[in-house]
PDB file of C-alpha atoms in Angstrom:
ATOM      1  CA  MET A  17     -10.041 -94.783 -16.312  1.00  0.00           C
ATOM      2  CA  THR A  18      -6.107 -93.708 -15.842  1.00  0.00           C
ATOM      3  CA  THR A  19      -4.600 -91.235 -13.660  1.00  0.00           C
ATOM      4  CA  ARG A  20      -4.187 -88.971 -15.800  1.00  0.00           C
ATOM      5  CA  ASN A  21      -7.028 -89.129 -18.419  1.00  0.00           C
ATOM      6  CA  ILE A  22      -9.032 -88.287 -14.420  1.00  0.00           C
ATOM      7  CA  LEU A  23      -6.795 -85.361 -14.450  1.00  0.00           C
ATOM      8  CA  THR A  24      -7.679 -84.019 -17.875  1.00  0.00           C
ATOM      9  CA  LEU A  25     -11.792 -84.844 -17.269  1.00  0.00           C
ATOM     10  CA  ILE A  26     -11.591 -82.443 -13.703  1.00  0.00           C
ATOM     11  CA  PHE A  27      -8.949 -79.608 -15.072  1.00  0.00           C
ATOM     12  CA  LEU A  28     -11.565 -79.136 -18.672  1.00  0.00           C
ATOM     13  CA  SER A  29     -14.417 -79.085 -16.688  1.00  0.00           C
ATOM     14  CA  ILE A  30     -12.959 -76.376 -14.375  1.00  0.00           C
ATOM     15  CA  PHE A  31     -10.944 -74.343 -17.217  1.00  0.00           C
ATOM     16  CA  SER A  32     -12.676 -75.687 -20.323  1.00  0.00           C
ATOM     17  CA  ILE A  33     -16.155 -74.157 -22.032  1.00  0.00           C
ATOM     18  CA  SER A  34     -15.179 -75.563 -25.163  1.00  0.00           C
ATOM     19  CA  CYS A  35     -18.684 -75.579 -27.940  1.00  0.00           C
ATOM     20  CA  ASP A  36     -18.642 -76.959 -31.026  1.00  0.00           C
ATOM     21  CA  GLN A  37     -17.235 -76.426 -34.079  1.00  0.00           C
ATOM     22  CA  LEU A  38     -20.086 -72.712 -34.224  1.00  0.00           C
ATOM     23  CA  THR A  39     -21.132 -71.640 -37.900  1.00  0.00           C
ATOM     24  CA  THR A  40     -22.289 -67.912 -36.746  1.00  0.00           C
ATOM     25  CA  SER A  41     -20.767 -65.228 -39.120  1.00  0.00           C
ATOM     26  CA  PHE A  42     -18.860 -62.745 -38.056  1.00  0.00           C
ATOM     27  CA  THR A  43     -16.321 -60.327 -39.459  1.00  0.00           C
ATOM     28  CA  PRO A  44     -13.548 -59.812 -37.446  1.00  0.00           C
ATOM     29  CA  LYS A  45     -11.764 -56.411 -38.604  1.00  0.00           C
ATOM     30  CA  GLU A  46      -8.590 -58.781 -39.789  1.00  0.00           C
ATOM     31  CA  THR A  47      -7.826 -62.453 -39.405  1.00  0.00           C
ATOM     32  CA  PHE A  48      -4.749 -63.598 -38.928  1.00  0.00           C
ATOM     33  CA  THR A  49      -2.753 -67.067 -37.979  1.00  0.00           C
ATOM     34  CA  VAL A  50       0.588 -67.568 -36.011  1.00  0.00           C
ATOM     35  CA  VAL A  51       2.670 -70.711 -37.050  1.00  0.00           C
ATOM     36  CA  HIS A  52       5.198 -72.262 -34.177  1.00  0.00           C
ATOM     37  CA  ASN A  53       6.420 -74.955 -33.205  1.00  0.00           C
ATOM     38  CA  GLU A  54       3.968 -77.309 -35.995  1.00  0.00           C
ATOM     39  CA  GLU A  55       1.303 -75.301 -34.560  1.00  0.00           C
ATOM     40  CA  THR A  56      -1.241 -73.070 -36.864  1.00  0.00           C
ATOM     41  CA  MET A  57      -2.165 -70.400 -34.659  1.00  0.00           C
ATOM     42  CA  PRO A  58      -6.195 -68.088 -36.124  1.00  0.00           C
ATOM     43  CA  VAL A  59      -6.442 -64.731 -34.322  1.00  0.00           C
ATOM     44  CA  TRP A  60      -8.770 -62.575 -34.523  1.00  0.00           C
ATOM     45  CA  VAL A  61      -9.224 -58.648 -34.445  1.00  0.00           C
ATOM     46  CA  TYR A  62     -12.781 -56.865 -34.084  1.00  0.00           C
ATOM     47  CA  GLY A  63     -13.094 -53.906 -32.583  1.00  0.00           C
ATOM     48  CA  LYS A  64     -12.704 -49.927 -32.982  1.00  0.00           C
ATOM     49  CA  SER A  65      -9.989 -49.688 -35.394  1.00  0.00           C
ATOM     50  CA  ASP A  66      -9.251 -45.695 -34.016  1.00  0.00           C
ATOM     51  CA  ALA A  67      -8.456 -47.518 -30.393  1.00  0.00           C
ATOM     52  CA  PRO A  68      -5.551 -46.598 -28.151  1.00  0.00           C
ATOM     53  CA  TYR A  69      -5.003 -50.415 -26.696  1.00  0.00           C
ATOM     54  CA  ILE A  70      -5.728 -53.803 -27.813  1.00  0.00           C
ATOM     55  CA  LEU A  71      -7.087 -56.509 -25.288  1.00  0.00           C
ATOM     56  CA  LEU A  72      -6.164 -59.748 -26.418  1.00  0.00           C
ATOM     57  CA  ALA A  73      -8.055 -62.621 -24.403  1.00  0.00           C
ATOM     58  CA  ALA A  74      -5.812 -65.686 -23.632  1.00  0.00           C
ATOM     59  CA  HIS A  75      -8.483 -68.572 -23.336  1.00  0.00           C
ATOM     60  CA  GLY A  76      -9.168 -70.893 -20.477  1.00  0.00           C
ATOM     61  CA  GLY A  77      -9.102 -75.182 -21.027  1.00  0.00           C
ATOM     62  CA  PRO A  78      -6.211 -76.007 -21.930  1.00  0.00           C
ATOM     63  CA  GLY A  79      -7.685 -76.477 -25.011  1.00  0.00           C
ATOM     64  CA  SER A  80     -10.906 -74.211 -25.281  1.00  0.00           C
ATOM     65  CA  ASP A  81     -12.128 -72.247 -28.105  1.00  0.00           C
ATOM     66  CA  VAL A  82     -11.817 -68.446 -28.144  1.00  0.00           C
ATOM     67  CA  LEU A  83     -14.571 -67.972 -29.628  1.00  0.00           C
ATOM     68  CA  ASP A  84     -16.966 -68.847 -26.979  1.00  0.00           C
ATOM     69  CA  PHE A  85     -16.071 -65.303 -25.789  1.00  0.00           C
ATOM     70  CA  ARG A  86     -17.928 -64.018 -28.668  1.00  0.00           C
ATOM     71  CA  ASN A  87     -20.705 -67.240 -28.884  1.00  0.00           C
ATOM     72  CA  TYR A  88     -22.499 -68.027 -26.254  1.00  0.00           C
ATOM     73  CA  GLN A  89     -24.766 -66.587 -24.586  1.00  0.00           C
ATOM     74  CA  ASN A  90     -24.615 -64.308 -27.743  1.00  0.00           C
ATOM     75  CA  GLY A  91     -21.505 -63.277 -26.369  1.00  0.00           C
ATOM     76  CA  VAL A  92     -22.444 -59.517 -25.158  1.00  0.00           C
ATOM     77  CA  GLY A  93     -19.431 -59.009 -22.729  1.00  0.00           C
ATOM     78  CA  PHE A  94     -16.571 -59.185 -24.782  1.00  0.00           C
ATOM     79  CA  LYS A  95     -19.174 -56.668 -28.026  1.00  0.00           C
ATOM     80  CA  LYS A  96     -19.656 -54.729 -25.300  1.00  0.00           C
ATOM     81  CA  ILE A  97     -15.924 -54.311 -24.890  1.00  0.00           C
ATOM     82  CA  GLU A  98     -14.786 -54.113 -29.151  1.00  0.00           C
ATOM     83  CA  GLU A  99     -16.666 -51.355 -28.851  1.00  0.00           C
ATOM     84  CA  SER A 100     -14.721 -48.757 -27.112  1.00  0.00           C
ATOM     85  CA  TYR A 101     -11.422 -50.550 -28.695  1.00  0.00           C
ATOM     86  CA  LEU A 102     -10.052 -53.935 -30.473  1.00  0.00           C
ATOM     87  CA  VAL A 103     -10.261 -56.692 -29.193  1.00  0.00           C
ATOM     88  CA  ALA A 104      -7.560 -59.628 -30.494  1.00  0.00           C
ATOM     89  CA  TYR A 105      -8.985 -63.451 -29.783  1.00  0.00           C
ATOM     90  CA  TRP A 106      -6.018 -66.079 -30.255  1.00  0.00           C
ATOM     91  CA  GLN A 107      -7.711 -69.489 -30.651  1.00  0.00           C
ATOM     92  CA  GLN A 108      -4.086 -71.304 -28.433  1.00  0.00           C
ATOM     93  CA  ARG A 109      -2.226 -74.288 -29.068  1.00  0.00           C
ATOM     94  CA  ALA A 110      -5.143 -77.590 -29.231  1.00  0.00           C
ATOM     95  CA  SER A 111      -7.269 -75.340 -29.422  1.00  0.00           C
ATOM     96  CA  GLY A 112     -10.424 -74.641 -31.642  1.00  0.00           C
ATOM     97  CA  GLN A 113      -9.563 -74.359 -35.010  1.00  0.00           C
ATOM     98  CA  SER A 114      -5.639 -74.683 -34.742  1.00  0.00           C
ATOM     99  CA  LYS A 115      -3.851 -76.941 -35.969  1.00  0.00           C
ATOM    100  CA  GLY A 116      -0.526 -79.001 -35.539  1.00  0.00           C
ATOM    101  CA  SER A 117       1.202 -81.905 -33.759  1.00  0.00           C
ATOM    102  CA  ASN A 118      -0.249 -83.502 -31.698  1.00  0.00           C
ATOM    103  CA  ASN A 119       3.222 -85.113 -29.730  1.00  0.00           C
ATOM    104  CA  THR A 120       3.060 -83.581 -26.113  1.00  0.00           C
ATOM    105  CA  LYS A 121       6.437 -82.420 -26.007  1.00  0.00           C
ATOM    106  CA  TYR A 122       4.624 -79.606 -27.123  1.00  0.00           C
ATOM    107  CA  PHE A 123       1.806 -79.784 -23.815  1.00  0.00           C
ATOM    108  CA  THR A 124       4.174 -77.626 -21.744  1.00  0.00           C
ATOM    109  CA  ILE A 125       3.254 -73.290 -19.809  1.00  0.00           C
ATOM    110  CA  SER A 126       7.110 -72.640 -21.642  1.00  0.00           C
ATOM    111  CA  GLN A 127       5.383 -73.629 -25.260  1.00  0.00           C
ATOM    112  CA  TYR A 128       2.015 -72.075 -24.972  1.00  0.00           C
ATOM    113  CA  VAL A 129       4.611 -69.381 -23.063  1.00  0.00           C
ATOM    114  CA  GLU A 130       6.209 -68.902 -26.518  1.00  0.00           C
ATOM    115  CA  ASP A 131       3.243 -69.025 -28.543  1.00  0.00           C
ATOM    116  CA  LEU A 132       1.741 -66.277 -26.499  1.00  0.00           C
ATOM    117  CA  ASP A 133       5.213 -63.996 -26.599  1.00  0.00           C
ATOM    118  CA  VAL A 134       4.947 -64.892 -30.813  1.00  0.00           C
ATOM    119  CA  VAL A 135       0.972 -64.024 -31.266  1.00  0.00           C
ATOM    120  CA  ILE A 136       2.756 -60.523 -28.857  1.00  0.00           C
ATOM    121  CA  ASN A 137       5.096 -59.756 -31.656  1.00  0.00           C
ATOM    122  CA  GLU A 138       2.720 -60.101 -34.737  1.00  0.00           C
ATOM    123  CA  LEU A 139       0.473 -57.484 -32.786  1.00  0.00           C
ATOM    124  CA  LYS A 140       2.922 -55.383 -32.523  1.00  0.00           C
ATOM    125  CA  THR A 141       4.506 -55.692 -35.584  1.00  0.00           C
ATOM    126  CA  ARG A 142       0.335 -54.919 -36.843  1.00  0.00           C
ATOM    127  CA  TYR A 143      -0.837 -52.384 -34.640  1.00  0.00           C
ATOM    128  CA  PRO A 144       2.852 -50.930 -33.500  1.00  0.00           C
ATOM    129  CA  SER A 145       0.786 -48.074 -32.495  1.00  0.00           C
ATOM    130  CA  LYS A 146      -1.885 -49.631 -29.761  1.00  0.00           C
ATOM    131  CA  GLY A 147      -0.659 -50.774 -26.392  1.00  0.00           C
ATOM    132  CA  ILE A 148      -1.502 -54.315 -26.219  1.00  0.00           C
ATOM    133  CA  VAL A 149      -3.281 -54.932 -23.014  1.00  0.00           C
ATOM    134  CA  LEU A 150      -3.031 -58.690 -22.036  1.00  0.00           C
ATOM    135  CA  LEU A 151      -6.441 -60.926 -20.048  1.00  0.00           C
ATOM    136  CA  GLY A 152      -6.374 -64.432 -18.814  1.00  0.00           C
ATOM    137  CA  HIS A 153      -9.035 -66.423 -18.000  1.00  0.00           C
ATOM    138  CA  SER A 154      -8.337 -69.247 -15.489  1.00  0.00           C
ATOM    139  CA  TRP A 155      -6.130 -71.472 -17.345  1.00  0.00           C
ATOM    140  CA  GLY A 156      -5.658 -67.709 -19.218  1.00  0.00           C
ATOM    141  CA  GLY A 157      -4.495 -66.283 -15.824  1.00  0.00           C
ATOM    142  CA  THR A 158      -1.502 -69.466 -15.734  1.00  0.00           C
ATOM    143  CA  LEU A 159      -0.805 -68.657 -18.621  1.00  0.00           C
ATOM    144  CA  THR A 160      -0.351 -64.920 -18.542  1.00  0.00           C
ATOM    145  CA  SER A 161       1.262 -65.113 -15.245  1.00  0.00           C
ATOM    146  CA  ALA A 162       3.487 -67.560 -16.475  1.00  0.00           C
ATOM    147  CA  TYR A 163       4.784 -65.014 -19.427  1.00  0.00           C
ATOM    148  CA  LEU A 164       4.987 -61.905 -17.019  1.00  0.00           C
ATOM    149  CA  LYS A 165       7.140 -62.879 -14.837  1.00  0.00           C
ATOM    150  CA  ASP A 166       9.746 -62.883 -17.994  1.00  0.00           C
ATOM    151  CA  LEU A 167      10.999 -58.817 -17.165  1.00  0.00           C
ATOM    152  CA  THR A 168      11.804 -58.855 -21.064  1.00  0.00           C
ATOM    153  CA  ARG A 169       8.157 -60.121 -22.076  1.00  0.00           C
ATOM    154  CA  ARG A 170       6.796 -57.546 -19.719  1.00  0.00           C
ATOM    155  CA  THR A 171       7.508 -54.779 -20.834  1.00  0.00           C
ATOM    156  CA  LYS A 172       5.253 -55.232 -24.756  1.00  0.00           C
ATOM    157  CA  VAL A 173       2.283 -54.419 -22.088  1.00  0.00           C
ATOM    158  CA  VAL A 174       0.664 -51.883 -21.040  1.00  0.00           C
ATOM    159  CA  ALA A 175      -0.963 -54.146 -18.392  1.00  0.00           C
ATOM    160  CA  TRP A 176      -2.436 -57.550 -17.022  1.00  0.00           C
ATOM    161  CA  ILE A 177      -6.666 -57.930 -16.007  1.00  0.00           C
ATOM    162  CA  ASP A 178      -6.364 -61.529 -14.476  1.00  0.00           C
ATOM    163  CA  ALA A 179     -10.000 -62.829 -14.784  1.00  0.00           C
ATOM    164  CA  ALA A 180     -10.302 -65.417 -12.102  1.00  0.00           C
ATOM    165  CA  GLY A 181      -6.828 -67.015 -12.712  1.00  0.00           C
ATOM    166  CA  LEU A 182      -5.092 -70.291 -11.197  1.00  0.00           C
ATOM    167  CA  HIS A 183      -2.068 -68.031 -11.032  1.00  0.00           C
ATOM    168  CA  ASN A 184      -0.845 -70.814  -7.920  1.00  0.00           C
ATOM    169  CA  GLY A 185      -1.874 -74.051  -8.407  1.00  0.00           C
ATOM    170  CA  THR A 186       0.211 -75.638  -6.053  1.00  0.00           C
ATOM    171  CA  ILE A 187      -3.260 -74.355  -3.507  1.00  0.00           C
ATOM    172  CA  PHE A 188      -5.906 -75.494  -6.023  1.00  0.00           C
ATOM    173  CA  SER A 189      -7.860 -77.604  -4.593  1.00  0.00           C
ATOM    174  CA  SER A 190      -6.807 -77.158  -0.979  1.00  0.00           C
ATOM    175  CA  SER A 191      -8.682 -73.327  -1.708  1.00  0.00           C
ATOM    176  CA  THR A 192     -11.759 -74.605  -3.809  1.00  0.00           C
ATOM    177  CA  ARG A 193     -13.066 -77.284  -0.765  1.00  0.00           C
ATOM    178  CA  ASN A 194     -12.729 -74.499   2.552  1.00  0.00           C
ATOM    179  CA  ASP A 195     -14.607 -71.941  -0.389  1.00  0.00           C
ATOM    180  CA  LEU A 196     -17.281 -74.199  -0.445  1.00  0.00           C
ATOM    181  CA  ILE A 197     -16.823 -75.624   3.299  1.00  0.00           C
ATOM    182  CA  ARG A 198     -17.120 -71.937   4.156  1.00  0.00           C
ATOM    183  CA  GLU A 199     -20.256 -71.213   1.775  1.00  0.00           C
ATOM    184  CA  ALA A 200     -21.807 -74.719   3.136  1.00  0.00           C
ATOM    185  CA  ASP A 201     -22.009 -72.628   6.368  1.00  0.00           C
ATOM    186  CA  LEU A 202     -23.602 -69.815   5.392  1.00  0.00           C
ATOM    187  CA  ARG A 203     -26.409 -70.676   3.398  1.00  0.00           C
ATOM    188  CA  ILE A 204     -27.140 -73.534   6.539  1.00  0.00           C
ATOM    189  CA  ALA A 205     -26.678 -70.842   9.131  1.00  0.00           C
ATOM    190  CA  ALA A 206     -29.085 -69.074   6.553  1.00  0.00           C
ATOM    191  CA  ASN A 207     -31.788 -71.721   6.819  1.00  0.00           C
ATOM    192  CA  GLN A 208     -31.217 -72.271   3.283  1.00  0.00           C
ATOM    193  CA  ASN A 209     -31.633 -76.138   1.857  1.00  0.00           C
ATOM    194  CA  THR A 210     -29.888 -77.331   4.308  1.00  0.00           C
ATOM    195  CA  SER A 211     -29.791 -80.902   2.928  1.00  0.00           C
ATOM    196  CA  TYR A 212     -28.190 -79.663   0.327  1.00  0.00           C
ATOM    197  CA  TRP A 213     -25.292 -78.013   1.641  1.00  0.00           C
ATOM    198  CA  GLN A 214     -24.173 -79.800   4.347  1.00  0.00           C
ATOM    199  CA  ASP A 215     -23.638 -82.739   2.022  1.00  0.00           C
ATOM    200  CA  VAL A 216     -21.600 -80.185  -0.092  1.00  0.00           C
ATOM    201  CA  LYS A 217     -20.141 -79.483   3.258  1.00  0.00           C
ATOM    202  CA  ASN A 218     -19.682 -83.308   4.434  1.00  0.00           C
ATOM    203  CA  LYS A 219     -17.955 -83.957   0.916  1.00  0.00           C
ATOM    204  CA  ALA A 220     -15.890 -81.156   0.757  1.00  0.00           C
ATOM    205  CA  GLN A 221     -14.012 -82.213   4.387  1.00  0.00           C
ATOM    206  CA  ASN A 222     -13.885 -85.632   2.987  1.00  0.00           C
ATOM    207  CA  THR A 223     -10.043 -85.675   1.987  1.00  0.00           C
ATOM    208  CA  SER A 224     -11.039 -88.795   0.011  1.00  0.00           C
ATOM    209  CA  THR A 225     -14.093 -87.280  -2.064  1.00  0.00           C
ATOM    210  CA  PRO A 226     -12.022 -87.156  -5.312  1.00  0.00           C
ATOM    211  CA  LEU A 227     -11.408 -84.125  -6.832  1.00  0.00           C
ATOM    212  CA  THR A 228     -13.987 -84.810  -9.636  1.00  0.00           C
ATOM    213  CA  GLU A 229     -17.228 -84.598  -7.900  1.00  0.00           C
ATOM    214  CA  ILE A 230     -15.724 -81.960  -5.407  1.00  0.00           C
ATOM    215  CA  ASN A 231     -14.860 -79.804  -9.442  1.00  0.00           C
ATOM    216  CA  SER A 232     -18.867 -80.860  -9.645  1.00  0.00           C
ATOM    217  CA  LEU A 233     -20.180 -79.605  -6.849  1.00  0.00           C
ATOM    218  CA  ALA A 234     -17.889 -76.103  -7.114  1.00  0.00           C
ATOM    219  CA  TYR A 235     -20.518 -75.756 -10.587  1.00  0.00           C
ATOM    220  CA  GLY A 236     -23.474 -77.209  -9.741  1.00  0.00           C
ATOM    221  CA  CYS A 237     -24.147 -75.778  -6.294  1.00  0.00           C
ATOM    222  CA  LEU A 238     -24.237 -72.507  -8.208  1.00  0.00           C
ATOM    223  CA  ASN A 239     -27.858 -73.932  -9.385  1.00  0.00           C
ATOM    224  CA  ASN A 240     -28.705 -73.231  -5.688  1.00  0.00           C
ATOM    225  CA  ILE A 241     -27.860 -69.867  -5.558  1.00  0.00           C
ATOM    226  CA  PRO A 242     -30.914 -67.758  -5.983  1.00  0.00           C
ATOM    227  CA  GLU A 243     -27.809 -64.940  -5.761  1.00  0.00           C
ATOM    228  CA  VAL A 244     -26.367 -66.048  -9.331  1.00  0.00           C
ATOM    229  CA  VAL A 245     -29.391 -64.923 -11.466  1.00  0.00           C
ATOM    230  CA  THR A 246     -27.983 -66.133 -14.802  1.00  0.00           C
ATOM    231  CA  LYS A 247     -26.289 -69.973 -15.056  1.00  0.00           C
ATOM    232  CA  VAL A 248     -23.806 -71.449 -17.430  1.00  0.00           C
ATOM    233  CA  ASN A 249     -24.918 -74.691 -18.736  1.00  0.00           C
ATOM    234  CA  LEU A 250     -21.312 -76.623 -18.240  1.00  0.00           C
ATOM    235  CA  ALA A 251     -23.738 -79.263 -20.812  1.00  0.00           C
ATOM    236  CA  ASP A 252     -24.195 -77.016 -23.904  1.00  0.00           C
ATOM    237  CA  PHE A 253     -20.259 -76.778 -23.869  1.00  0.00           C
ATOM    238  CA  LYS A 254     -17.631 -79.734 -25.262  1.00  0.00           C
ATOM    239  CA  HIS A 255     -14.620 -80.278 -26.048  1.00  0.00           C
ATOM    240  CA  THR A 256     -12.165 -82.198 -28.359  1.00  0.00           C
ATOM    241  CA  GLN A 257     -10.078 -84.944 -28.414  1.00  0.00           C
ATOM    242  CA  ARG A 258      -6.807 -82.186 -28.492  1.00  0.00           C
ATOM    243  CA  ALA A 259      -8.139 -80.604 -25.442  1.00  0.00           C
ATOM    244  CA  LEU A 260      -8.203 -83.436 -24.013  1.00  0.00           C
ATOM    245  CA  THR A 261      -4.978 -85.272 -24.935  1.00  0.00           C
ATOM    246  CA  SER A 262      -3.407 -81.560 -23.776  1.00  0.00           C
ATOM    247  CA  ASN A 263      -4.444 -81.238 -21.205  1.00  0.00           C
ATOM    248  CA  GLY A 264      -3.917 -84.685 -20.001  1.00  0.00           C
ATOM    249  CA  ALA A 265      -0.289 -82.918 -20.706  1.00  0.00           C
ATOM    250  CA  LEU A 266      -0.513 -79.686 -18.628  1.00  0.00           C
ATOM    251  CA  PHE A 267      -2.781 -80.407 -15.975  1.00  0.00           C
ATOM    252  CA  PRO A 268      -0.789 -82.175 -13.913  1.00  0.00           C
ATOM    253  CA  GLU A 269       2.709 -79.359 -13.923  1.00  0.00           C
ATOM    254  CA  ILE A 270       0.046 -76.328 -13.682  1.00  0.00           C
ATOM    255  CA  LEU A 271      -0.579 -77.743 -10.390  1.00  0.00           C
ATOM    256  CA  THR A 272       2.621 -77.779  -9.336  1.00  0.00           C
ATOM    257  CA  SER A 273       3.183 -74.619 -10.494  1.00  0.00           C
ATOM    258  CA  ASN A 274       2.898 -70.853  -8.516  1.00  0.00           C
ATOM    259  CA  ASN A 275       4.154 -67.770 -10.635  1.00  0.00           C
ATOM    260  CA  THR A 276       3.139 -65.501  -7.161  1.00  0.00           C
ATOM    261  CA  SER A 277       6.565 -64.393  -6.388  1.00  0.00           C
ATOM    262  CA  GLY A 278       7.465 -63.924 -10.665  1.00  0.00           C
ATOM    263  CA  VAL A 279       4.411 -61.609 -11.244  1.00  0.00           C
ATOM    264  CA  SER A 280       4.667 -59.376  -7.600  1.00  0.00           C
ATOM    265  CA  THR A 281       7.551 -57.637  -9.125  1.00  0.00           C
ATOM    266  CA  LEU A 282       4.732 -55.897 -11.894  1.00  0.00           C
ATOM    267  CA  THR A 283       5.163 -51.999 -12.152  1.00  0.00           C
ATOM    268  CA  ILE A 284       1.918 -51.840 -14.683  1.00  0.00           C
ATOM    269  CA  PRO A 285      -1.298 -50.925 -13.896  1.00  0.00           C
ATOM    270  CA  VAL A 286      -3.363 -54.614 -13.335  1.00  0.00           C
ATOM    271  CA  LEU A 287      -6.676 -55.172 -12.886  1.00  0.00           C
ATOM    272  CA  LEU A 288      -7.967 -58.608 -10.747  1.00  0.00           C
ATOM    273  CA  LEU A 289     -11.472 -59.840 -12.010  1.00  0.00           C
ATOM    274  CA  TRP A 290     -13.101 -62.256  -9.367  1.00  0.00           C
ATOM    275  CA  GLY A 291     -17.239 -63.671  -9.128  1.00  0.00           C
ATOM    276  CA  LYS A 292     -17.876 -63.747  -5.470  1.00  0.00           C
ATOM    277  CA  TYR A 293     -19.295 -67.006  -5.810  1.00  0.00           C
ATOM    278  CA  ASP A 294     -16.411 -69.125  -7.991  1.00  0.00           C
ATOM    279  CA  PHE A 295     -15.830 -71.561  -5.946  1.00  0.00           C
ATOM    280  CA  ALA A 296     -13.317 -72.815  -9.075  1.00  0.00           C
ATOM    281  CA  VAL A 297     -11.131 -70.587  -8.779  1.00  0.00           C
ATOM    282  CA  SER A 298     -10.787 -69.321  -5.334  1.00  0.00           C
ATOM    283  CA  LYS A 299     -10.824 -65.717  -4.331  1.00  0.00           C
ATOM    284  CA  GLN A 300      -7.868 -67.091  -2.057  1.00  0.00           C
ATOM    285  CA  LEU A 301      -5.937 -67.282  -5.714  1.00  0.00           C
ATOM    286  CA  ARG A 302      -7.321 -63.437  -5.270  1.00  0.00           C
ATOM    287  CA  ASP A 303      -6.673 -62.536  -2.041  1.00  0.00           C
ATOM    288  CA  GLU A 304      -2.573 -63.741  -1.843  1.00  0.00           C
ATOM    289  CA  LEU A 305      -2.304 -61.337  -6.041  1.00  0.00           C
ATOM    290  CA  MET A 306      -3.118 -58.396  -3.656  1.00  0.00           C
ATOM    291  CA  GLY A 307      -0.866 -59.704  -0.961  1.00  0.00           C
ATOM    292  CA  VAL A 308       1.528 -59.305  -3.973  1.00  0.00           C
ATOM    293  CA  LEU A 309       1.051 -56.280  -6.164  1.00  0.00           C
ATOM    294  CA  PRO A 310       1.880 -52.602  -6.097  1.00  0.00           C
ATOM    295  CA  PRO A 311      -1.430 -51.189  -4.594  1.00  0.00           C
ATOM    296  CA  ALA A 312      -1.172 -48.474  -5.916  1.00  0.00           C
ATOM    297  CA  LYS A 313      -1.527 -50.144  -9.471  1.00  0.00           C
ATOM    298  CA  LEU A 314      -3.705 -52.750  -8.719  1.00  0.00           C
ATOM    299  CA  THR A 315      -7.605 -52.538  -8.420  1.00  0.00           C
ATOM    300  CA  SER A 316     -10.170 -55.776  -7.294  1.00  0.00           C
ATOM    301  CA  VAL A 317     -13.643 -55.987  -8.531  1.00  0.00           C
ATOM    302  CA  THR A 318     -16.155 -58.194  -7.269  1.00  0.00           C
ATOM    303  CA  MET A 319     -19.139 -59.399  -9.463  1.00  0.00           C
ATOM    304  CA  GLN A 320     -22.162 -60.206  -6.830  1.00  0.00           C
ATOM    305  CA  ALA A 321     -24.065 -62.048  -8.992  1.00  0.00           C
ATOM    306  CA  SER A 322     -21.171 -64.264 -10.682  1.00  0.00           C
ATOM    307  CA  GLY A 323     -19.317 -67.621 -11.594  1.00  0.00           C
ATOM    308  CA  HIS A 324     -16.017 -68.447 -12.666  1.00  0.00           C
ATOM    309  CA  TYR A 325     -17.574 -67.741 -15.448  1.00  0.00           C
ATOM    310  CA  MET A 326     -18.664 -63.602 -15.516  1.00  0.00           C
ATOM    311  CA  MET A 327     -18.432 -62.542 -19.065  1.00  0.00           C
ATOM    312  CA  PHE A 328     -21.796 -64.972 -19.248  1.00  0.00           C
ATOM    313  CA  HIS A 329     -23.096 -63.579 -15.720  1.00  0.00           C
ATOM    314  CA  GLU A 330     -22.576 -60.209 -15.678  1.00  0.00           C
ATOM    315  CA  PRO A 331     -22.026 -59.241 -19.431  1.00  0.00           C
ATOM    316  CA  GLU A 332     -22.614 -56.021 -19.622  1.00  0.00           C
ATOM    317  CA  LEU A 333     -20.706 -55.273 -15.659  1.00  0.00           C
ATOM    318  CA  PHE A 334     -18.460 -56.758 -16.944  1.00  0.00           C
ATOM    319  CA  ALA A 335     -17.619 -55.278 -20.014  1.00  0.00           C
ATOM    320  CA  SER A 336     -17.933 -52.174 -18.046  1.00  0.00           C
ATOM    321  CA  TYR A 337     -15.816 -53.093 -15.816  1.00  0.00           C
ATOM    322  CA  ILE A 338     -12.688 -53.712 -18.310  1.00  0.00           C
ATOM    323  CA  LYS A 339     -13.490 -50.930 -20.401  1.00  0.00           C
ATOM    324  CA  GLN A 340     -13.573 -47.934 -17.617  1.00  0.00           C
ATOM    325  CA  PHE A 341     -10.261 -49.899 -16.329  1.00  0.00           C
ATOM    326  CA  MET A 342      -8.633 -49.708 -19.935  1.00  0.00           C
ATOM    327  CA  ASP A 343      -9.714 -45.709 -19.821  1.00  0.00           C
ATOM    328  CA  LYS A 344      -6.922 -45.461 -17.353  1.00  0.00           C
ATOM    329  CA  LEU A 345      -4.771 -46.472 -18.891  1.00  0.00           C
TER     330      LEU A 345
END
């Protein structure tokens, strides 16, 4: 297996929850497509028509399927948000039903930022009276933080929700290892499944342990954490060949990308949502943002029974935090 393929598998398992094409029927308020640089990307809009805001969801991956937000475990979290607000589900380049070129020149962070800007402009044209709240989960946090670095583009949104986003890829590996070691120490001290957690600690401490294995530990250990009541089975999810191609091109760039200083000057309201037991995208990333964002505009919430996929681990609570945040805008 080549180095690129190894990195691709790491990134897909960390950030992608791309299901097989689902046949669940749905009746969105509106469906439209955005065409940009050889890619046709669908957008579905659901929710309350007279709401003052649209929540624009930037999914993980790169290469996952945005409809997973509505379909996996019945999509309770996002459907609850739709009761109060409009939600726009944008299928990113090389994701789900999106169609286009496999030319890797299009698989760059800057290209995805361009795509996001085109989608936002289209939403503003179709819904001129509504403010746009930008939500990024996981890789979506990389994408949305890169978008918000631009002083002109950031004026197009009224708020940012960072749901366990990787805005700084340079500390991705080290922070995950540190989190696993810290959690292992706590479990060992509490005499909980000590042999398992000692093995986790040994592997996380060993710098020769491959990132693929570290990533597997970051998710697999949740099965040994009873506080995470609702489990998310990664075996339920699939990825496409286009997702592999886009990940292979994007992953090395993401690992060297750091958007911290770019978002430190934000003046719009920001909500940080993290799972207490998220070891895939460390809470160290959240803490870094808390250290640079203006406190008066910042809300940070730690979901006590969640891992990386808080919208599935605690869906109703996930929805309530987002609705409370948007209600105050």
